[in-house]
Amino acid sequence: MKKKLIYSLVATSILFVGCSEDFLNPVRNTNVLTTEDISNFSDVNPALVAGTLEGISSYMVEPGGVTGNRHYDFGQKGVDIFLDILSSDMALSANSYGWYQNTANLVSTVDYSRQENTIMWNYYYKIINISNNVIQSLGGNDAVPTSNEARHSMGQAKAFRAYAYFYLTQIFQRSYDPNQNILPYYDGEVSELGKVPASQIYSLILSDLTDAISLLDDYSRDLKHKIDKNVAKGLLAYTYAAMGDYANAKIVSDDIINNSGYPLTTKDQLAYPGVGSGFNDVNTPSWMWGYDITPEMGQQLINWWGQIDYYTYSYAWAGDRKSIDTNLLSNIPSGDVRRTQFGTSGTTNRMPINKFFDPGRTAGGQQTITTDYIFMRIEEFYLLSAEASAKTGDEATAKDRLKSLLEIRLAGGATAADAYVNPLSGQALKDAIYTQTRIELWGEGKSYLALKRNQATVTRGTNHVFRAGETFVYDSDEMSFQIPQSEMNNNPLITTQN
């Protein structure tokens, strides 16, 4: 009971502190847990460190975590919607309340005063600052704690810091250029308020994730919202791929596939009315990282489910519809179970009513949220392995990985998968893998990462309220967010956008 109380108190403290300035302010703020506080008491009660890490996980799903009350501000899944809409695979197909119109019409990405930029910037830098506190309390960046509990805490803190920096690089840099100055750098020991080269940021990400994998090697978690070595490996694979280091991305992705023990999502689980269907339960065996949303959390209107699910009482039901882009939908054959994830007529046409849904399946029925959040699943690494294999010339492995997925999803099973994949080679194979990544991971926040990696050009379908039919290149100004006005105003060392 004492440990649970400490977890709760620390998590609450973290959720209600401000952003980076609160942690960097030299004046002692007695309402904020500092590195000194954690360090002074972590030896006496390691639960304080564990509670701080629990606070980071809670912050990832906290409604209004940055702004306090804005209905598109709810942690990582809030960011996922911004990125899915920006990739154009998710169409804002009806706009009654306006929460996503500035992203959908590509205003936020060219106007640094828009709030969306501030939400993402502050969200990730807050996680970085809290992670730095934990790392410093455990001895600093170069320390290797001796106790199992301390080692595991250090591994999780480094993985959280890497996760936050990785997303900042993807969101605020137009394309990977190691020499471009892109972000301020804070590692708990060095603070560089001006933008440092991308190479410096990526070096820290790689170092943190490599350390985390080692530190977490013997760690067995009790809840999926905690980071273990396989989640850290997943983040590392994505980082290598974003850098264009496909040889290492392939090695890490294959390691996850071969050694993590996660099974592929079954055909029944992929779409209603299959047994166990609905991407709504953190206990789904293929989920590697997610969060169990419980009634005690009291989440209601400000929530990812409210913005996506027709069966939840909130915006998707009431008039802000998120649908699959018509062009992407046309790439899903009729015999593919993933086509049935989307509605086919009326109000719910093209909405993901059979992929993301409250099991009660009553329009606007779920008011207190109990459906769970997904952050990572095993299919991502079959697709990333296929992509990396194709881009390093190992087409045989690329095809095998793609077939492993498609034989479950296509009506003709292995025969249909062979017929689709076997004729592919060269650019056609790479294009097919990219298309399958977009189809498979629709609505899961990963399409934007694939857009950047593949240096793709996207043309919007007919069902977008804003800018339907227009074409955008991955590195155009509209396709990345802006360093927010608040940072530019308060940090004199940053004078230019990326």
CSV table of C-alpha atoms in Angstrom, one decimal:
chain,number,residue,atom,x,y,z
A,1,MET,CA,0.0,0.0,0.0
A,2,LYS,CA,2.8,2.4,0.8
A,3,LYS,CA,4.5,1.8,-2.6
A,4,LYS,CA,1.2,2.3,-4.4
A,5,LEU,CA,0.6,5.6,-2.5
A,6,ILE,CA,4.0,6.9,-3.4
A,7,TYR,CA,3.4,5.9,-7.1
A,8,SER,CA,0.2,7.8,-7.0
A,9,LEU,CA,1.6,10.9,-5.3
A,10,VAL,CA,4.6,11.1,-7.7
A,11,ALA,CA,2.5,10.6,-10.8
A,12,THR,CA,0.1,13.3,-9.7
A,13,SER,CA,3.0,15.7,-9.0
A,14,ILE,CA,4.3,15.2,-12.5
A,15,LEU,CA,1.0,15.6,-14.2
A,16,PHE,CA,0.4,19.0,-12.7
A,17,VAL,CA,3.7,20.7,-13.1
A,18,GLY,CA,4.4,23.0,-16.0
A,19,CYS,CA,6.6,22.5,-19.0
A,20,SER,CA,10.4,22.7,-19.3
A,21,GLU,CA,10.8,26.1,-17.6
A,22,ASP,CA,9.5,24.6,-14.3
A,23,PHE,CA,12.2,22.0,-14.3
A,24,LEU,CA,15.0,24.4,-15.4
A,25,ASN,CA,14.1,27.3,-13.1
A,26,PRO,CA,16.9,27.7,-10.6
A,27,VAL,CA,14.5,29.1,-8.0
A,28,ARG,CA,13.3,26.2,-5.8
A,29,ASN,CA,9.6,25.3,-6.6
A,30,THR,CA,8.3,23.3,-3.7
A,31,ASN,CA,5.4,22.0,-5.8
A,32,VAL,CA,7.7,20.2,-8.2
A,33,LEU,CA,9.8,17.1,-7.7
A,34,THR,CA,13.3,17.8,-8.7
A,35,THR,CA,16.4,15.7,-9.4
A,36,GLU,CA,17.7,16.6,-6.0
A,37,ASP,CA,14.4,15.4,-4.3
A,38,ILE,CA,14.5,12.1,-6.2
A,39,SER,CA,18.2,11.5,-5.6
A,40,ASN,CA,17.9,12.3,-1.8
A,41,PHE,CA,15.1,9.7,-1.3
A,42,SER,CA,15.6,7.1,-4.1
A,43,ASP,CA,18.1,5.1,-1.9
A,44,VAL,CA,15.7,5.1,1.0
A,45,ASN,CA,12.6,4.2,-1.1
A,46,PRO,CA,13.2,3.3,-4.8
A,47,ALA,CA,9.4,3.5,-5.2
A,48,LEU,CA,9.9,7.3,-5.6
A,49,VAL,CA,11.9,6.7,-8.9
A,50,ALA,CA,9.4,4.0,-10.0
A,51,GLY,CA,6.5,6.5,-9.3
A,52,THR,CA,8.2,9.1,-11.4
A,53,LEU,CA,8.4,6.7,-14.3
A,54,GLU,CA,4.8,5.8,-13.7
A,55,GLY,CA,4.1,9.5,-13.9
A,56,ILE,CA,5.6,9.6,-17.4
A,57,SER,CA,3.4,6.8,-18.6
A,58,SER,CA,0.4,8.5,-17.1
A,59,TYR,CA,1.3,11.7,-18.8
A,60,MET,CA,1.3,9.9,-22.2
A,61,VAL,CA,-2.4,9.4,-21.8
A,62,GLU,CA,-3.4,12.5,-19.8
A,63,PRO,CA,-6.3,14.6,-21.1
A,64,GLY,CA,-5.3,18.2,-21.4
A,65,GLY,CA,-1.7,17.4,-20.2
A,66,VAL,CA,-0.2,20.4,-21.9
A,67,THR,CA,-3.0,22.9,-22.2
A,68,GLY,CA,-5.3,21.8,-19.3
A,69,ASN,CA,-8.5,21.7,-21.3
A,70,ARG,CA,-8.1,21.5,-25.1
A,71,HIS,CA,-9.9,18.6,-26.7
A,72,TYR,CA,-7.1,17.5,-29.0
A,73,ASP,CA,-4.5,17.5,-26.2
A,74,PHE,CA,-4.3,14.0,-24.7
A,75,GLY,CA,-0.7,12.7,-25.0
A,76,GLN,CA,0.8,10.4,-27.5
A,77,LYS,CA,-2.5,9.4,-29.1
A,78,GLY,CA,-3.4,13.1,-29.6
A,79,VAL,CA,-0.1,13.5,-31.5
A,80,ASP,CA,-1.0,10.3,-33.5
A,81,ILE,CA,-4.2,12.0,-34.8
A,82,PHE,CA,-2.3,15.1,-35.8
A,83,LEU,CA,0.3,13.0,-37.7
A,84,ASP,CA,-2.3,10.7,-39.3
A,85,ILE,CA,-4.3,13.6,-40.6
A,86,LEU,CA,-1.1,15.3,-41.9
A,87,SER,CA,-0.1,12.1,-43.7
A,88,SER,CA,-3.5,12.4,-45.4
A,89,ASP,CA,-4.3,8.7,-44.8
A,90,MET,CA,-6.8,9.9,-42.2
A,91,ALA,CA,-9.3,12.2,-43.8
A,92,LEU,CA,-11.2,14.8,-41.7
A,93,SER,CA,-14.4,14.0,-43.7
A,94,ALA,CA,-16.8,16.1,-41.6
A,95,ASN,CA,-15.9,19.1,-39.6
A,96,SER,CA,-18.6,20.2,-37.2
A,97,TYR,CA,-16.5,21.3,-34.2
A,98,GLY,CA,-13.2,22.4,-35.7
A,99,TRP,CA,-10.7,20.7,-33.5
A,100,TYR,CA,-8.6,19.4,-36.3
A,101,GLN,CA,-9.3,21.9,-39.1
A,102,ASN,CA,-6.0,23.7,-38.7
A,103,THR,CA,-4.1,20.5,-39.2
A,104,ALA,CA,-6.3,19.2,-41.9
A,105,ASN,CA,-6.2,22.4,-44.0
A,106,LEU,CA,-2.4,22.6,-43.4
A,107,VAL,CA,-2.5,25.9,-41.5
A,108,SER,CA,-0.8,24.7,-38.3
A,109,THR,CA,2.3,23.5,-40.2
A,110,VAL,CA,3.0,26.9,-41.7
A,111,ASP,CA,1.9,29.1,-38.8
A,112,TYR,CA,4.0,28.9,-35.7
A,113,SER,CA,1.4,30.6,-33.6
A,114,ARG,CA,-1.0,27.7,-33.8
A,115,GLN,CA,-1.5,25.8,-30.7
A,116,GLU,CA,-0.9,22.4,-32.2
A,117,ASN,CA,2.8,23.2,-32.5
A,118,THR,CA,3.0,24.1,-28.8
A,119,ILE,CA,1.2,21.0,-27.7
A,120,MET,CA,3.7,18.6,-29.3
A,121,TRP,CA,6.8,20.6,-28.5
A,122,ASN,CA,5.9,21.0,-24.8
A,123,TYR,CA,4.6,17.4,-24.5
A,124,TYR,CA,7.9,15.8,-25.6
A,125,TYR,CA,10.2,18.2,-23.9
A,126,LYS,CA,8.4,17.6,-20.6
A,127,ILE,CA,9.0,13.9,-20.9
A,128,ILE,CA,12.6,14.6,-21.7
A,129,ASN,CA,13.0,16.8,-18.6
A,130,ILE,CA,11.3,14.3,-16.3
A,131,SER,CA,13.5,11.5,-17.7
A,132,ASN,CA,16.6,13.6,-17.2
A,133,ASN,CA,15.6,14.0,-13.5
A,134,VAL,CA,15.4,10.2,-13.1
A,135,ILE,CA,18.7,9.6,-14.9
A,136,GLN,CA,20.5,12.1,-12.8
A,137,SER,CA,19.0,10.8,-9.6
A,138,LEU,CA,20.4,7.4,-10.5
A,139,GLY,CA,24.0,8.7,-11.1
A,140,GLY,CA,23.9,10.5,-14.4
A,141,ASN,CA,24.2,9.6,-18.1
A,142,ASP,CA,27.2,7.4,-17.7
A,143,ALA,CA,26.2,5.5,-14.6
A,144,VAL,CA,25.5,1.8,-14.5
A,145,PRO,CA,23.4,1.1,-11.4
A,146,THR,CA,24.2,-2.1,-9.5
A,147,SER,CA,20.8,-3.0,-8.1
A,148,ASN,CA,18.2,-4.6,-10.5
A,149,GLU,CA,15.5,-2.1,-9.6
A,150,ALA,CA,17.8,0.9,-10.3
A,151,ARG,CA,19.1,-0.6,-13.6
A,152,HIS,CA,15.6,-1.2,-14.8
A,153,SER,CA,14.6,2.3,-13.8
A,154,MET,CA,17.6,3.8,-15.7
A,155,GLY,CA,16.7,1.7,-18.7
A,156,GLN,CA,13.2,2.9,-18.8
A,157,ALA,CA,14.1,6.5,-18.2
A,158,LYS,CA,16.6,6.4,-21.1
A,159,ALA,CA,14.1,4.8,-23.4
A,160,PHE,CA,11.5,7.5,-22.5
A,161,ARG,CA,14.0,10.2,-23.3
A,162,ALA,CA,14.9,8.6,-26.6
A,163,TYR,CA,11.2,8.1,-27.5
A,164,ALA,CA,10.6,11.8,-26.9
A,165,TYR,CA,13.6,13.0,-28.9
A,166,PHE,CA,12.8,10.6,-31.8
A,167,TYR,CA,9.3,12.1,-32.2
A,168,LEU,CA,10.6,15.6,-32.0
A,169,THR,CA,13.0,14.9,-34.9
A,170,GLN,CA,10.2,13.4,-37.0
A,171,ILE,CA,7.7,16.2,-36.3
A,172,PHE,CA,10.0,19.3,-36.6
A,173,GLN,CA,12.6,18.4,-39.2
A,174,ARG,CA,11.4,18.2,-42.8
A,175,SER,CA,13.8,15.4,-43.8
A,176,TYR,CA,16.8,13.6,-42.2
A,177,ASP,CA,19.9,15.7,-42.6
A,178,PRO,CA,22.5,15.0,-39.9
A,179,ASN,CA,24.1,18.4,-40.4
A,180,GLN,CA,21.1,20.6,-40.0
A,181,ASN,CA,20.6,22.3,-36.6
A,182,ILE,CA,17.1,21.3,-35.5
A,183,LEU,CA,16.4,21.2,-31.7
A,184,PRO,CA,17.6,22.4,-28.3
A,185,TYR,CA,19.5,19.7,-26.4
A,186,TYR,CA,19.0,18.8,-22.8
A,187,ASP,CA,20.5,15.6,-21.3
A,188,GLY,CA,20.4,16.6,-17.6
A,189,GLU,CA,24.1,17.5,-17.7
A,190,VAL,CA,24.4,19.6,-20.8
A,191,SER,CA,21.9,22.2,-21.8
A,192,GLU,CA,22.1,23.8,-25.2
A,193,LEU,CA,19.2,26.2,-25.7
A,194,GLY,CA,20.1,26.9,-29.3
A,195,LYS,CA,19.4,24.3,-32.0
A,196,VAL,CA,22.1,21.6,-32.3
A,197,PRO,CA,22.8,19.4,-35.3
A,198,ALA,CA,20.4,16.4,-35.9
A,199,SER,CA,23.5,14.2,-35.6
A,200,GLN,CA,23.8,15.2,-31.9
A,201,ILE,CA,20.2,14.4,-31.2
A,202,TYR,CA,20.3,11.1,-33.0
A,203,SER,CA,23.5,10.1,-31.3
A,204,LEU,CA,21.8,10.5,-27.9
A,205,ILE,CA,18.7,8.6,-29.1
A,206,LEU,CA,20.9,5.7,-30.3
A,207,SER,CA,23.0,5.7,-27.1
A,208,ASP,CA,19.9,5.8,-24.9
A,209,LEU,CA,18.2,3.0,-26.6
A,210,THR,CA,21.3,0.8,-26.8
A,211,ASP,CA,21.8,1.3,-23.1
A,212,ALA,CA,18.1,0.7,-22.4
A,213,ILE,CA,18.1,-2.6,-24.2
A,214,SER,CA,21.1,-3.8,-22.1
A,215,LEU,CA,19.8,-2.4,-18.8
A,216,LEU,CA,16.3,-4.0,-19.4
A,217,ASP,CA,17.6,-7.4,-20.6
A,218,ASP,CA,16.4,-9.2,-17.4
A,219,TYR,CA,13.4,-7.0,-16.8
A,220,SER,CA,9.9,-8.5,-16.8
A,221,ARG,CA,7.2,-5.9,-16.6
A,222,ASP,CA,3.8,-6.4,-15.0
A,223,LEU,CA,1.9,-3.9,-17.2
A,224,LYS,CA,2.2,-3.1,-20.9
A,225,HIS,CA,2.5,0.6,-20.5
A,226,LYS,CA,5.9,0.1,-19.0
A,227,ILE,CA,8.9,0.0,-21.4
A,228,ASP,CA,10.8,-3.3,-21.7
A,229,LYS,CA,13.6,-4.3,-23.9
A,230,ASN,CA,11.4,-5.2,-26.9
A,231,VAL,CA,9.7,-1.7,-26.9
A,232,ALA,CA,13.2,-0.2,-26.7
A,233,LYS,CA,14.2,-2.3,-29.6
A,234,GLY,CA,11.2,-1.2,-31.6
A,235,LEU,CA,12.1,2.5,-31.0
A,236,LEU,CA,15.7,1.7,-32.1
A,237,ALA,CA,14.5,0.0,-35.3
A,238,TYR,CA,12.4,3.1,-36.1
A,239,THR,CA,15.3,5.4,-35.4
A,240,TYR,CA,17.7,3.5,-37.7
A,241,ALA,CA,15.1,3.5,-40.4
A,242,ALA,CA,14.5,7.3,-40.1
A,243,MET,CA,18.3,7.8,-40.5
A,244,GLY,CA,18.3,5.6,-43.6
A,245,ASP,CA,20.4,3.0,-41.9
A,246,TYR,CA,18.3,0.1,-43.2
A,247,ALA,CA,20.9,-2.5,-42.5
A,248,ASN,CA,20.7,-2.0,-38.8
A,249,ALA,CA,16.9,-1.4,-39.0
A,250,LYS,CA,16.6,-4.8,-40.5
A,251,ILE,CA,18.8,-6.5,-37.8
A,252,VAL,CA,16.8,-5.0,-35.0
A,253,SER,CA,13.4,-5.7,-36.6
A,254,ASP,CA,14.3,-9.3,-37.3
A,255,ASP,CA,15.5,-9.7,-33.7
A,256,ILE,CA,12.1,-8.5,-32.5
A,257,ILE,CA,10.3,-10.9,-34.8
A,258,ASN,CA,12.4,-13.9,-33.9
A,259,ASN,CA,13.0,-13.3,-30.2
A,260,SER,CA,10.2,-11.2,-28.6
A,261,GLY,CA,7.5,-14.0,-28.6
A,262,TYR,CA,4.7,-11.8,-29.9
A,263,PRO,CA,2.3,-13.5,-32.3
A,264,LEU,CA,0.7,-11.9,-35.3
A,265,THR,CA,-2.8,-10.5,-34.9
A,266,THR,CA,-5.3,-13.1,-36.0
A,267,LYS,CA,-7.8,-12.7,-38.8
A,268,ASP,CA,-10.6,-12.7,-36.3
A,269,GLN,CA,-9.0,-10.0,-34.3
A,270,LEU,CA,-8.5,-7.7,-37.3
A,271,ALA,CA,-12.1,-6.7,-37.8
A,272,TYR,CA,-15.6,-7.1,-36.4
A,273,PRO,CA,-17.4,-9.4,-36.1
A,274,GLY,CA,-14.4,-11.7,-35.7
A,275,VAL,CA,-13.8,-13.3,-32.3
A,276,GLY,CA,-11.7,-11.0,-30.1
A,277,SER,CA,-11.9,-8.2,-32.7
A,278,GLY,CA,-11.4,-4.5,-32.1
A,279,PHE,CA,-8.2,-2.7,-31.4
A,280,ASN,CA,-9.4,-1.9,-28.0
A,281,ASP,CA,-7.8,-4.3,-25.5
A,282,VAL,CA,-4.2,-3.9,-24.2
A,283,ASN,CA,-4.2,-7.7,-23.5
A,284,THR,CA,-4.3,-8.5,-27.2
A,285,PRO,CA,-1.3,-10.8,-27.6
A,286,SER,CA,0.2,-8.9,-30.6
A,287,TRP,CA,0.3,-5.6,-28.7
A,288,MET,CA,3.8,-4.8,-27.5
A,289,TRP,CA,3.1,-1.4,-25.9
A,290,GLY,CA,-0.2,0.1,-24.8
A,291,TYR,CA,-2.2,1.5,-21.9
A,292,ASP,CA,-5.0,0.0,-20.0
A,293,ILE,CA,-7.7,2.7,-19.7
A,294,THR,CA,-9.8,2.0,-16.7
A,295,PRO,CA,-13.1,3.6,-15.3
A,296,GLU,CA,-11.2,4.9,-12.3
A,297,MET,CA,-9.2,7.2,-14.6
A,298,GLY,CA,-12.5,9.0,-15.4
A,299,GLN,CA,-11.6,9.8,-19.0
A,300,GLN,CA,-14.5,11.0,-21.1
A,301,LEU,CA,-14.8,13.7,-23.7
A,302,ILE,CA,-11.0,14.5,-24.1
A,303,ASN,CA,-9.8,11.2,-25.4
A,304,TRP,CA,-8.5,9.5,-28.5
A,305,TRP,CA,-11.5,7.2,-28.6
A,306,GLY,CA,-13.9,10.2,-28.6
A,307,GLN,CA,-12.2,11.6,-31.6
A,308,ILE,CA,-12.1,8.3,-33.6
A,309,ASP,CA,-14.8,5.9,-32.5
A,310,TYR,CA,-18.4,6.3,-33.6
A,311,TYR,CA,-19.5,4.2,-30.6
A,312,THR,CA,-18.1,6.6,-28.0
A,313,TYR,CA,-20.0,9.7,-26.9
A,314,SER,CA,-17.9,12.4,-28.3
A,315,TYR,CA,-16.8,14.1,-31.5
A,316,ALA,CA,-16.6,11.2,-34.0
A,317,TRP,CA,-20.2,10.3,-33.2
A,318,ALA,CA,-21.3,13.9,-33.0
A,319,GLY,CA,-19.9,15.2,-36.3
A,320,ASP,CA,-16.1,15.4,-36.5
A,321,ARG,CA,-15.6,12.3,-38.6
A,322,LYS,CA,-12.2,10.7,-39.2
A,323,SER,CA,-12.2,8.3,-42.2
A,324,ILE,CA,-9.9,6.4,-44.4
A,325,ASP,CA,-8.7,8.4,-47.4
A,326,THR,CA,-10.6,7.3,-50.5
A,327,ASN,CA,-7.4,6.7,-52.5
A,328,LEU,CA,-5.9,4.5,-49.8
A,329,LEU,CA,-9.2,2.6,-49.5
A,330,SER,CA,-9.1,1.9,-53.2
A,331,ASN,CA,-5.8,0.0,-52.7
A,332,ILE,CA,-7.5,-2.6,-50.4
A,333,PRO,CA,-8.9,-5.4,-52.4
A,334,SER,CA,-12.4,-6.7,-51.6
A,335,GLY,CA,-11.0,-10.0,-50.4
A,336,ASP,CA,-8.8,-8.3,-47.8
A,337,VAL,CA,-10.3,-8.5,-44.2
A,338,ARG,CA,-8.8,-5.0,-43.5
A,339,ARG,CA,-11.3,-3.5,-46.0
A,340,THR,CA,-14.1,-4.6,-43.7
A,341,GLN,CA,-12.6,-2.5,-40.9
A,342,PHE,CA,-14.4,0.5,-42.4
A,343,GLY,CA,-18.0,1.4,-42.8
A,344,THR,CA,-19.6,1.2,-46.2
A,345,SER,CA,-22.6,3.5,-46.1
A,346,GLY,CA,-24.4,6.3,-44.5
A,347,THR,CA,-23.0,8.3,-41.6
A,348,THR,CA,-20.2,5.8,-40.9
A,349,ASN,CA,-19.1,5.4,-44.5
A,350,ARG,CA,-15.3,4.8,-44.4
A,351,MET,CA,-15.1,5.4,-40.6
A,352,PRO,CA,-13.1,2.7,-38.8
A,353,ILE,CA,-16.2,1.2,-37.1
A,354,ASN,CA,-14.9,-2.3,-37.3
A,355,LYS,CA,-11.3,-1.7,-36.3
A,356,PHE,CA,-11.6,0.8,-33.4
A,357,PHE,CA,-14.8,0.4,-31.5
A,358,ASP,CA,-16.3,0.2,-28.0
A,359,PRO,CA,-17.5,-3.4,-27.7
A,360,GLY,CA,-21.0,-2.2,-26.8
A,361,ARG,CA,-21.4,-0.9,-30.4
A,362,THR,CA,-24.1,1.6,-29.5
A,363,ALA,CA,-23.8,4.9,-31.4
A,364,GLY,CA,-22.4,7.4,-28.9
A,365,GLY,CA,-22.7,4.8,-26.2
A,366,GLN,CA,-19.4,4.8,-24.3
A,367,GLN,CA,-19.2,7.8,-22.0
A,368,THR,CA,-16.6,6.8,-19.4
A,369,ILE,CA,-13.7,5.4,-21.5
A,370,THR,CA,-12.6,1.8,-20.8
A,371,THR,CA,-11.2,0.9,-24.3
A,372,ASP,CA,-7.4,0.9,-24.3
A,373,TYR,CA,-4.7,2.7,-26.2
A,374,ILE,CA,-2.2,1.0,-28.6
A,375,PHE,CA,1.3,2.3,-29.0
A,376,MET,CA,3.1,-0.5,-30.7
A,377,ARG,CA,2.4,-4.0,-32.1
A,378,ILE,CA,4.4,-6.8,-33.7
A,379,GLU,CA,3.2,-6.2,-37.3
A,380,GLU,CA,5.1,-3.0,-37.4
A,381,PHE,CA,8.3,-4.9,-37.4
A,382,TYR,CA,7.3,-7.4,-40.1
A,383,LEU,CA,6.6,-4.4,-42.3
A,384,LEU,CA,9.8,-2.5,-41.2
A,385,SER,CA,11.8,-5.6,-41.8
A,386,ALA,CA,10.3,-6.0,-45.2
A,387,GLU,CA,11.0,-2.3,-46.0
A,388,ALA,CA,14.6,-2.5,-44.7
A,389,SER,CA,15.2,-5.8,-46.6
A,390,ALA,CA,13.9,-4.4,-49.9
A,391,LYS,CA,16.0,-1.3,-49.5
A,392,THR,CA,19.2,-3.3,-48.7
A,393,GLY,CA,18.7,-5.7,-51.7
A,394,ASP,CA,17.4,-8.7,-49.7
A,395,GLU,CA,14.1,-9.1,-51.7
A,396,ALA,CA,13.6,-12.7,-50.6
A,397,THR,CA,13.3,-11.7,-47.0
A,398,ALA,CA,11.2,-8.7,-47.9
A,399,LYS,CA,8.7,-10.9,-49.7
A,400,ASP,CA,8.6,-13.5,-46.9
A,401,ARG,CA,7.8,-10.8,-44.3
A,402,LEU,CA,5.0,-9.4,-46.5
A,403,LYS,CA,3.5,-12.8,-47.2
A,404,SER,CA,3.5,-13.6,-43.5
A,405,LEU,CA,1.0,-10.8,-43.0
A,406,LEU,CA,-1.0,-11.0,-46.2
A,407,GLU,CA,-1.8,-14.8,-45.9
A,408,ILE,CA,-3.7,-13.9,-42.8
A,409,ARG,CA,-5.5,-11.0,-44.3
A,410,LEU,CA,-6.4,-12.1,-47.9
A,411,ALA,CA,-9.3,-14.3,-48.6
A,412,GLY,CA,-7.2,-16.7,-50.5
A,413,GLY,CA,-4.7,-17.2,-47.8
A,414,ALA,CA,-1.1,-18.2,-48.7
A,415,THR,CA,-2.1,-18.7,-52.4
A,416,ALA,CA,-3.4,-15.2,-52.7
A,417,ALA,CA,-0.4,-13.8,-50.8
A,418,ASP,CA,2.0,-15.6,-53.2
A,419,ALA,CA,0.1,-14.3,-56.2
A,420,TYR,CA,0.3,-10.7,-55.0
A,421,VAL,CA,3.9,-10.7,-53.7
A,422,ASN,CA,5.9,-13.1,-56.0
A,423,PRO,CA,5.8,-10.9,-59.2
A,424,LEU,CA,7.1,-7.9,-57.2
A,425,SER,CA,10.7,-6.6,-57.4
A,426,GLY,CA,12.7,-3.4,-57.3
A,427,GLN,CA,10.7,-0.2,-56.8
A,428,ALA,CA,7.4,-2.1,-57.2
A,429,LEU,CA,8.2,-4.2,-54.2
A,430,LYS,CA,9.2,-1.1,-52.2
A,431,ASP,CA,6.0,0.6,-53.2
A,432,ALA,CA,3.9,-2.4,-52.2
A,433,ILE,CA,5.5,-2.5,-48.8
A,434,TYR,CA,4.8,1.2,-48.2
A,435,THR,CA,1.2,0.8,-49.3
A,436,GLN,CA,0.7,-2.3,-47.0
A,437,THR,CA,2.2,-0.3,-44.1
A,438,ARG,CA,-0.3,2.5,-44.6
A,439,ILE,CA,-3.2,0.0,-44.8
A,440,GLU,CA,-2.1,-2.2,-41.9
A,441,LEU,CA,-1.4,0.6,-39.5
A,442,TRP,CA,-4.2,3.0,-40.4
A,443,GLY,CA,-5.1,5.1,-37.4
A,444,GLU,CA,-2.2,4.0,-35.3
A,445,GLY,CA,0.0,7.0,-35.8
A,446,LYS,CA,2.6,5.4,-38.0
A,447,SER,CA,1.8,6.5,-41.5
A,448,TYR,CA,3.5,9.8,-41.1
A,449,LEU,CA,6.8,8.1,-40.1
A,450,ALA,CA,6.5,5.9,-43.2
A,451,LEU,CA,5.8,9.0,-45.4
A,452,LYS,CA,9.0,10.6,-44.1
A,453,ARG,CA,11.2,7.4,-44.4
A,454,ASN,CA,10.0,6.7,-47.9
A,455,GLN,CA,10.3,10.3,-49.1
A,456,ALA,CA,6.8,9.9,-50.5
A,457,THR,CA,4.4,12.2,-52.3
A,458,VAL,CA,0.8,12.0,-51.2
A,459,THR,CA,-2.4,13.0,-53.1
A,460,ARG,CA,-5.5,13.4,-51.1
A,461,GLY,CA,-8.7,11.6,-52.0
A,462,THR,CA,-12.1,13.0,-52.5
A,463,ASN,CA,-13.4,12.7,-48.9
A,464,HIS,CA,-11.3,15.4,-47.2
A,465,VAL,CA,-13.1,18.5,-46.1
A,466,PHE,CA,-10.0,20.5,-46.8
A,467,ARG,CA,-7.7,20.4,-49.8
A,468,ALA,CA,-9.1,17.3,-51.4
A,469,GLY,CA,-7.3,16.2,-54.5
A,470,GLU,CA,-4.1,18.2,-53.7
A,471,THR,CA,-0.7,16.7,-53.8
A,472,PHE,CA,2.1,17.2,-51.2
A,473,VAL,CA,5.7,16.1,-51.1
A,474,TYR,CA,7.1,14.7,-47.8
A,475,ASP,CA,9.6,17.5,-47.3
A,476,SER,CA,7.4,20.5,-48.2
A,477,ASP,CA,6.8,23.2,-45.7
A,478,GLU,CA,3.2,22.0,-45.1
A,479,MET,CA,4.4,18.5,-44.1
A,480,SER,CA,6.3,19.3,-40.9
A,481,PHE,CA,5.2,21.3,-37.9
A,482,GLN,CA,6.7,24.6,-36.7
A,483,ILE,CA,8.9,25.4,-33.7
A,484,PRO,CA,6.1,27.1,-31.6
A,485,GLN,CA,5.9,30.9,-31.2
A,486,SER,CA,6.3,30.5,-27.4
A,487,GLU,CA,9.7,28.9,-27.8
A,488,MET,CA,10.8,31.5,-30.4
A,489,ASN,CA,9.6,34.3,-28.1
A,490,ASN,CA,11.2,33.0,-24.9
A,491,ASN,CA,14.4,31.5,-26.4
A,492,PRO,CA,16.6,34.2,-28.1
A,493,LEU,CA,19.0,31.5,-29.3
A,494,ILE,CA,16.3,30.1,-31.7
A,495,THR,CA,15.6,32.6,-34.5
A,496,THR,CA,14.8,30.3,-37.5
A,497,GLN,CA,12.5,27.5,-38.4
A,498,ASN,CA,13.7,24.2,-39.8
